[in-house]
Amino acid sequence: MNYDNDNVFAKILRGEIPCKKIYEDEFVLSFHDINPQKKIHALVIPKGKYIDLDDFCNKASKDEVVGLIKGINVVAKKLNISVDTGKGYRALANVSEHGGQEVPHLHFHIFGGEKVGKMVE
Ligand code: AMP
């Protein structure tokens, strides 16, 4: 499967669709999910064109991998839900069909601001 340049997150990265930005650096963009499932529901995406976590692990540079993981931590701190600043959160990536991934650009969901609940239904 090839990366789809017309997926919604690619359009957000190109500035063609607006987002409620939380954080941006060389490696990641983070914004609020348009359909929040918890009090806080953010997304953290790599700037590179990666379909899912497997694609990312296969192709991304070490700097990109570190940048994405560190980006999640920075966003959690900014949202006051990190262990330093709040009560914790869940970081989750859906991968492909069985994972229930809808947007084919790697993204981590960050849920918090309240107890997130059962891990899977
Ligand atoms: P997934 O099912 O893991 O692929 O999650 C895709 C997520 O993207 C869902 O939680 C959607 O609500 C969210 N989403 C879709 N379009 C947008 C958008 N334009 N801005 C922010 N979040 C979006």
mmCIF file with all atom_site columns, C-alpha atoms and ligand atoms in Angstrom:
data_model
loop_
_atom_site.group_PDB
_atom_site.id
_atom_site.type_symbol
_atom_site.label_atom_id
_atom_site.label_alt_id
_atom_site.label_comp_id
_atom_site.label_asym_id
_atom_site.label_entity_id
_atom_site.label_seq_id
_atom_site.pdbx_PDB_ins_code
_atom_site.Cartn_x
_atom_site.Cartn_y
_atom_site.Cartn_z
_atom_site.occupancy
_atom_site.B_iso_or_equiv
_atom_site.pdbx_formal_charge
_atom_site.auth_seq_id
_atom_site.auth_comp_id
_atom_site.auth_asym_id
_atom_site.auth_atom_id
_atom_site.pdbx_PDB_model_num
ATOM   1   C CA  . MET A 1 1   ? 0.000   0.000  0.000  1.00 0.00 ? 1   MET A CA  1
ATOM   2   C CA  . ASN A 1 2   ? 1.326   3.412  -0.962 1.00 0.00 ? 2   ASN A CA  1
ATOM   3   C CA  . TYR A 1 3   ? 0.969   6.552  1.130  1.00 0.00 ? 3   TYR A CA  1
ATOM   4   C CA  . ASP A 1 4   ? -2.159  8.495  0.132  1.00 0.00 ? 4   ASP A CA  1
ATOM   5   C CA  . ASN A 1 5   ? -1.220  12.158 -0.292 1.00 0.00 ? 5   ASN A CA  1
ATOM   6   C CA  . ASP A 1 6   ? -4.902  13.122 -0.105 1.00 0.00 ? 6   ASP A CA  1
ATOM   7   C CA  . ASN A 1 7   ? -5.551  11.757 3.391  1.00 0.00 ? 7   ASN A CA  1
ATOM   8   C CA  . VAL A 1 8   ? -6.939  14.332 5.819  1.00 0.00 ? 8   VAL A CA  1
ATOM   9   C CA  . PHE A 1 9   ? -3.789  14.574 7.957  1.00 0.00 ? 9   PHE A CA  1
ATOM   10  C CA  . ALA A 1 10  ? -1.615  15.145 4.872  1.00 0.00 ? 10  ALA A CA  1
ATOM   11  C CA  . LYS A 1 11  ? -3.949  18.035 4.031  1.00 0.00 ? 11  LYS A CA  1
ATOM   12  C CA  . ILE A 1 12  ? -3.626  19.401 7.576  1.00 0.00 ? 12  ILE A CA  1
ATOM   13  C CA  . LEU A 1 13  ? 0.174   19.171 7.334  1.00 0.00 ? 13  LEU A CA  1
ATOM   14  C CA  . ARG A 1 14  ? 0.081   21.118 4.052  1.00 0.00 ? 14  ARG A CA  1
ATOM   15  C CA  . GLY A 1 15  ? -2.189  23.746 5.640  1.00 0.00 ? 15  GLY A CA  1
ATOM   16  C CA  . GLU A 1 16  ? -5.068  22.956 3.267  1.00 0.00 ? 16  GLU A CA  1
ATOM   17  C CA  . ILE A 1 17  ? -7.400  22.055 6.154  1.00 0.00 ? 17  ILE A CA  1
ATOM   18  C CA  . PRO A 1 18  ? -7.370  23.923 9.487  1.00 0.00 ? 18  PRO A CA  1
ATOM   19  C CA  . CYS A 1 19  ? -6.664  22.281 12.828 1.00 0.00 ? 19  CYS A CA  1
ATOM   20  C CA  . LYS A 1 20  ? -6.705  23.325 16.470 1.00 0.00 ? 20  LYS A CA  1
ATOM   21  C CA  . LYS A 1 21  ? -2.956  23.200 16.895 1.00 0.00 ? 21  LYS A CA  1
ATOM   22  C CA  . ILE A 1 22  ? -1.425  22.261 20.239 1.00 0.00 ? 22  ILE A CA  1
ATOM   23  C CA  . TYR A 1 23  ? 2.244   21.907 19.322 1.00 0.00 ? 23  TYR A CA  1
ATOM   24  C CA  . GLU A 1 24  ? 4.577   21.736 16.350 1.00 0.00 ? 24  GLU A CA  1
ATOM   25  C CA  . ASP A 1 25  ? 8.279   21.136 15.883 1.00 0.00 ? 25  ASP A CA  1
ATOM   26  C CA  . GLU A 1 26  ? 10.635  19.713 13.257 1.00 0.00 ? 26  GLU A CA  1
ATOM   27  C CA  . PHE A 1 27  ? 9.247   16.197 13.668 1.00 0.00 ? 27  PHE A CA  1
ATOM   28  C CA  . VAL A 1 28  ? 5.630   16.368 14.796 1.00 0.00 ? 28  VAL A CA  1
ATOM   29  C CA  . LEU A 1 29  ? 2.370   18.260 14.613 1.00 0.00 ? 29  LEU A CA  1
ATOM   30  C CA  . SER A 1 30  ? -0.222  17.929 17.370 1.00 0.00 ? 30  SER A CA  1
ATOM   31  C CA  . PHE A 1 31  ? -3.816  19.116 17.306 1.00 0.00 ? 31  PHE A CA  1
ATOM   32  C CA  . HIS A 1 32  ? -7.158  18.417 18.965 1.00 0.00 ? 32  HIS A CA  1
ATOM   33  C CA  . ASP A 1 33  ? -9.239  15.544 17.567 1.00 0.00 ? 33  ASP A CA  1
ATOM   34  C CA  . ILE A 1 34  ? -12.290 16.846 15.720 1.00 0.00 ? 34  ILE A CA  1
ATOM   35  C CA  . ASN A 1 35  ? -14.521 14.284 17.455 1.00 0.00 ? 35  ASN A CA  1
ATOM   36  C CA  . PRO A 1 36  ? -13.170 13.998 21.021 1.00 0.00 ? 36  PRO A CA  1
ATOM   37  C CA  . GLN A 1 37  ? -13.807 10.722 22.827 1.00 0.00 ? 37  GLN A CA  1
ATOM   38  C CA  . LYS A 1 38  ? -12.605 12.012 26.230 1.00 0.00 ? 38  LYS A CA  1
ATOM   39  C CA  . LYS A 1 39  ? -12.316 15.415 27.953 1.00 0.00 ? 39  LYS A CA  1
ATOM   40  C CA  . ILE A 1 40  ? -8.917  15.737 26.329 1.00 0.00 ? 40  ILE A CA  1
ATOM   41  C CA  . HIS A 1 41  ? -8.366  14.003 23.005 1.00 0.00 ? 41  HIS A CA  1
ATOM   42  C CA  . ALA A 1 42  ? -5.309  15.134 21.093 1.00 0.00 ? 42  ALA A CA  1
ATOM   43  C CA  . LEU A 1 43  ? -3.526  13.661 18.112 1.00 0.00 ? 43  LEU A CA  1
ATOM   44  C CA  . VAL A 1 44  ? 0.234   13.610 17.540 1.00 0.00 ? 44  VAL A CA  1
ATOM   45  C CA  . ILE A 1 45  ? 1.421   12.911 14.016 1.00 0.00 ? 45  ILE A CA  1
ATOM   46  C CA  . PRO A 1 46  ? 4.877   12.690 12.456 1.00 0.00 ? 46  PRO A CA  1
ATOM   47  C CA  . LYS A 1 47  ? 5.590   15.224 9.718  1.00 0.00 ? 47  LYS A CA  1
ATOM   48  C CA  . GLY A 1 48  ? 6.929   12.489 7.436  1.00 0.00 ? 48  GLY A CA  1
ATOM   49  C CA  . LYS A 1 49  ? 4.707   10.458 5.127  1.00 0.00 ? 49  LYS A CA  1
ATOM   50  C CA  . TYR A 1 50  ? 4.143   7.263  7.123  1.00 0.00 ? 50  TYR A CA  1
ATOM   51  C CA  . ILE A 1 51  ? 0.979   5.191  6.822  1.00 0.00 ? 51  ILE A CA  1
ATOM   52  C CA  . ASP A 1 52  ? 1.059   3.506  10.204 1.00 0.00 ? 52  ASP A CA  1
ATOM   53  C CA  . LEU A 1 53  ? 3.353   2.455  13.043 1.00 0.00 ? 53  LEU A CA  1
ATOM   54  C CA  . ASP A 1 54  ? 4.807   -0.471 11.084 1.00 0.00 ? 54  ASP A CA  1
ATOM   55  C CA  . ASP A 1 55  ? 5.589   1.728  8.078  1.00 0.00 ? 55  ASP A CA  1
ATOM   56  C CA  . PHE A 1 56  ? 7.171   4.272  10.443 1.00 0.00 ? 56  PHE A CA  1
ATOM   57  C CA  . CYS A 1 57  ? 9.331   1.681  12.198 1.00 0.00 ? 57  CYS A CA  1
ATOM   58  C CA  . ASN A 1 58  ? 10.461  0.257  8.854  1.00 0.00 ? 58  ASN A CA  1
ATOM   59  C CA  . LYS A 1 59  ? 11.366  3.572  7.232  1.00 0.00 ? 59  LYS A CA  1
ATOM   60  C CA  . ALA A 1 60  ? 11.785  6.439  9.697  1.00 0.00 ? 60  ALA A CA  1
ATOM   61  C CA  . SER A 1 61  ? 15.180  7.711  10.820 1.00 0.00 ? 61  SER A CA  1
ATOM   62  C CA  . LYS A 1 62  ? 16.234  7.382  14.452 1.00 0.00 ? 62  LYS A CA  1
ATOM   63  C CA  . ASP A 1 63  ? 15.787  11.141 14.846 1.00 0.00 ? 63  ASP A CA  1
ATOM   64  C CA  . GLU A 1 64  ? 12.201  10.879 13.586 1.00 0.00 ? 64  GLU A CA  1
ATOM   65  C CA  . VAL A 1 65  ? 11.431  7.993  15.963 1.00 0.00 ? 65  VAL A CA  1
ATOM   66  C CA  . VAL A 1 66  ? 12.841  9.881  18.930 1.00 0.00 ? 66  VAL A CA  1
ATOM   67  C CA  . GLY A 1 67  ? 11.125  13.066 17.758 1.00 0.00 ? 67  GLY A CA  1
ATOM   68  C CA  . LEU A 1 68  ? 7.709   11.401 17.693 1.00 0.00 ? 68  LEU A CA  1
ATOM   69  C CA  . ILE A 1 69  ? 8.022   9.771  21.118 1.00 0.00 ? 69  ILE A CA  1
ATOM   70  C CA  . LYS A 1 70  ? 9.388   12.951 22.677 1.00 0.00 ? 70  LYS A CA  1
ATOM   71  C CA  . GLY A 1 71  ? 6.641   14.917 20.933 1.00 0.00 ? 71  GLY A CA  1
ATOM   72  C CA  . ILE A 1 72  ? 4.000   12.847 22.731 1.00 0.00 ? 72  ILE A CA  1
ATOM   73  C CA  . ASN A 1 73  ? 5.606   13.740 26.060 1.00 0.00 ? 73  ASN A CA  1
ATOM   74  C CA  . VAL A 1 74  ? 5.823   17.440 25.206 1.00 0.00 ? 74  VAL A CA  1
ATOM   75  C CA  . VAL A 1 75  ? 2.145   17.491 24.215 1.00 0.00 ? 75  VAL A CA  1
ATOM   76  C CA  . ALA A 1 76  ? 1.123   15.706 27.434 1.00 0.00 ? 76  ALA A CA  1
ATOM   77  C CA  . LYS A 1 77  ? 3.040   18.316 29.417 1.00 0.00 ? 77  LYS A CA  1
ATOM   78  C CA  . LYS A 1 78  ? 1.441   21.168 27.467 1.00 0.00 ? 78  LYS A CA  1
ATOM   79  C CA  . LEU A 1 79  ? -2.009  19.720 28.151 1.00 0.00 ? 79  LEU A CA  1
ATOM   80  C CA  . ASN A 1 80  ? -1.183  19.286 31.866 1.00 0.00 ? 80  ASN A CA  1
ATOM   81  C CA  . ILE A 1 81  ? -1.855  15.555 31.789 1.00 0.00 ? 81  ILE A CA  1
ATOM   82  C CA  . SER A 1 82  ? 1.718   14.239 32.008 1.00 0.00 ? 82  SER A CA  1
ATOM   83  C CA  . VAL A 1 83  ? 2.949   12.587 35.185 1.00 0.00 ? 83  VAL A CA  1
ATOM   84  C CA  . ASP A 1 84  ? 4.881   15.794 35.955 1.00 0.00 ? 84  ASP A CA  1
ATOM   85  C CA  . THR A 1 85  ? 1.943   18.132 35.457 1.00 0.00 ? 85  THR A CA  1
ATOM   86  C CA  . GLY A 1 86  ? -1.218  16.047 35.885 1.00 0.00 ? 86  GLY A CA  1
ATOM   87  C CA  . LYS A 1 87  ? -2.697  12.614 36.399 1.00 0.00 ? 87  LYS A CA  1
ATOM   88  C CA  . GLY A 1 88  ? -1.619  10.711 33.328 1.00 0.00 ? 88  GLY A CA  1
ATOM   89  C CA  . TYR A 1 89  ? -3.095  9.761  29.993 1.00 0.00 ? 89  TYR A CA  1
ATOM   90  C CA  . ARG A 1 90  ? -3.340  7.034  27.373 1.00 0.00 ? 90  ARG A CA  1
ATOM   91  C CA  . ALA A 1 91  ? -1.301  7.119  24.163 1.00 0.00 ? 91  ALA A CA  1
ATOM   92  C CA  . LEU A 1 92  ? -2.715  4.806  21.515 1.00 0.00 ? 92  LEU A CA  1
ATOM   93  C CA  . ALA A 1 93  ? -2.059  4.098  17.866 1.00 0.00 ? 93  ALA A CA  1
ATOM   94  C CA  . ASN A 1 94  ? -4.533  2.134  15.773 1.00 0.00 ? 94  ASN A CA  1
ATOM   95  C CA  . VAL A 1 95  ? -2.754  0.130  13.088 1.00 0.00 ? 95  VAL A CA  1
ATOM   96  C CA  . SER A 1 96  ? -4.446  -0.914 9.862  1.00 0.00 ? 96  SER A CA  1
ATOM   97  C CA  . GLU A 1 97  ? -7.605  -2.985 9.517  1.00 0.00 ? 97  GLU A CA  1
ATOM   98  C CA  . HIS A 1 98  ? -7.768  -4.969 12.751 1.00 0.00 ? 98  HIS A CA  1
ATOM   99  C CA  . GLY A 1 99  ? -6.514  -1.961 14.700 1.00 0.00 ? 99  GLY A CA  1
ATOM   100 C CA  . GLY A 1 100 ? -9.416  0.101  13.379 1.00 0.00 ? 100 GLY A CA  1
ATOM   101 C CA  . GLN A 1 101 ? -7.275  2.775  11.733 1.00 0.00 ? 101 GLN A CA  1
ATOM   102 C CA  . GLU A 1 102 ? -9.329  5.169  9.614  1.00 0.00 ? 102 GLU A CA  1
ATOM   103 C CA  . VAL A 1 103 ? -6.844  7.849  8.595  1.00 0.00 ? 103 VAL A CA  1
ATOM   104 C CA  . PRO A 1 104 ? -3.833  6.346  6.771  1.00 0.00 ? 104 PRO A CA  1
ATOM   105 C CA  . HIS A 1 105 ? -1.208  8.680  8.234  1.00 0.00 ? 105 HIS A CA  1
ATOM   106 C CA  . LEU A 1 106 ? 0.394   7.460  11.478 1.00 0.00 ? 106 LEU A CA  1
ATOM   107 C CA  . HIS A 1 107 ? -1.101  9.170  14.514 1.00 0.00 ? 107 HIS A CA  1
ATOM   108 C CA  . PHE A 1 108 ? -1.075  8.674  18.239 1.00 0.00 ? 108 PHE A CA  1
ATOM   109 C CA  . HIS A 1 109 ? -4.264  9.465  20.111 1.00 0.00 ? 109 HIS A CA  1
ATOM   110 C CA  . ILE A 1 110 ? -3.688  11.112 23.508 1.00 0.00 ? 110 ILE A CA  1
ATOM   111 C CA  . PHE A 1 111 ? -6.643  10.650 25.853 1.00 0.00 ? 111 PHE A CA  1
ATOM   112 C CA  . GLY A 1 112 ? -6.815  12.304 29.273 1.00 0.00 ? 112 GLY A CA  1
ATOM   113 C CA  . GLY A 1 113 ? -8.346  14.899 31.534 1.00 0.00 ? 113 GLY A CA  1
ATOM   114 C CA  . GLU A 1 114 ? -10.416 12.165 33.185 1.00 0.00 ? 114 GLU A CA  1
ATOM   115 C CA  . LYS A 1 115 ? -10.117 8.407  33.787 1.00 0.00 ? 115 LYS A CA  1
ATOM   116 C CA  . VAL A 1 116 ? -9.848  6.881  30.357 1.00 0.00 ? 116 VAL A CA  1
ATOM   117 C CA  . GLY A 1 117 ? -11.458 3.556  31.272 1.00 0.00 ? 117 GLY A CA  1
ATOM   118 C CA  . LYS A 1 118 ? -11.074 0.040  29.929 1.00 0.00 ? 118 LYS A CA  1
ATOM   119 C CA  . MET A 1 119 ? -8.217  -0.507 27.534 1.00 0.00 ? 119 MET A CA  1
ATOM   120 C CA  . VAL A 1 120 ? -10.301 -2.301 24.912 1.00 0.00 ? 120 VAL A CA  1
ATOM   121 C CA  . GLU A 1 121 ? -13.979 -3.023 24.480 1.00 0.00 ? 121 GLU A CA  1
HETATM 122 P P1  . AMP B 2 .   ? -8.155  6.406  13.621 1.00 0.00 ? 1   AMP B P1  1
HETATM 123 O O1  . AMP B 2 .   ? -9.471  5.695  13.661 1.00 0.00 ? 1   AMP B O1  1
HETATM 124 O O2  . AMP B 2 .   ? -7.182  5.896  14.642 1.00 0.00 ? 1   AMP B O2  1
HETATM 125 O O3  . AMP B 2 .   ? -7.588  6.470  12.235 1.00 0.00 ? 1   AMP B O3  1
HETATM 126 O O4  . AMP B 2 .   ? -8.469  7.889  14.101 1.00 0.00 ? 1   AMP B O4  1
HETATM 127 C C1  . AMP B 2 .   ? -8.702  8.962  13.232 1.00 0.00 ? 1   AMP B C1  1
HETATM 128 C C2  . AMP B 2 .   ? -9.066  10.137 14.088 1.00 0.00 ? 1   AMP B C2  1
HETATM 129 O O5  . AMP B 2 .   ? -8.940  11.313 13.313 1.00 0.00 ? 1   AMP B O5  1
HETATM 130 C C3  . AMP B 2 .   ? -10.507 10.114 14.621 1.00 0.00 ? 1   AMP B C3  1
HETATM 131 O O6  . AMP B 2 .   ? -10.473 10.166 16.044 1.00 0.00 ? 1   AMP B O6  1
HETATM 132 C C4  . AMP B 2 .   ? -11.135 11.353 13.985 1.00 0.00 ? 1   AMP B C4  1
HETATM 133 O O7  . AMP B 2 .   ? -12.074 11.982 14.833 1.00 0.00 ? 1   AMP B O7  1
HETATM 134 C C5  . AMP B 2 .   ? -9.925  12.214 13.725 1.00 0.00 ? 1   AMP B C5  1
HETATM 135 N N1  . AMP B 2 .   ? -10.079 13.204 12.655 1.00 0.00 ? 1   AMP B N1  1
HETATM 136 C C6  . AMP B 2 .   ? -10.564 13.007 11.398 1.00 0.00 ? 1   AMP B C6  1
HETATM 137 N N2  . AMP B 2 .   ? -10.535 14.152 10.694 1.00 0.00 ? 1   AMP B N2  1
HETATM 138 C C7  . AMP B 2 .   ? -9.993  15.091 11.517 1.00 0.00 ? 1   AMP B C7  1
HETATM 139 C C8  . AMP B 2 .   ? -9.701  16.481 11.377 1.00 0.00 ? 1   AMP B C8  1
HETATM 140 N N3  . AMP B 2 .   ? -9.958  17.156 10.229 1.00 0.00 ? 1   AMP B N3  1
HETATM 141 N N4  . AMP B 2 .   ? -9.177  17.137 12.434 1.00 0.00 ? 1   AMP B N4  1
HETATM 142 C C9  . AMP B 2 .   ? -8.926  16.487 13.599 1.00 0.00 ? 1   AMP B C9  1
HETATM 143 N N5  . AMP B 2 .   ? -9.172  15.172 13.786 1.00 0.00 ? 1   AMP B N5  1
HETATM 144 C C10 . AMP B 2 .   ? -9.708  14.488 12.769 1.00 0.00 ? 1   AMP B C10 1
#
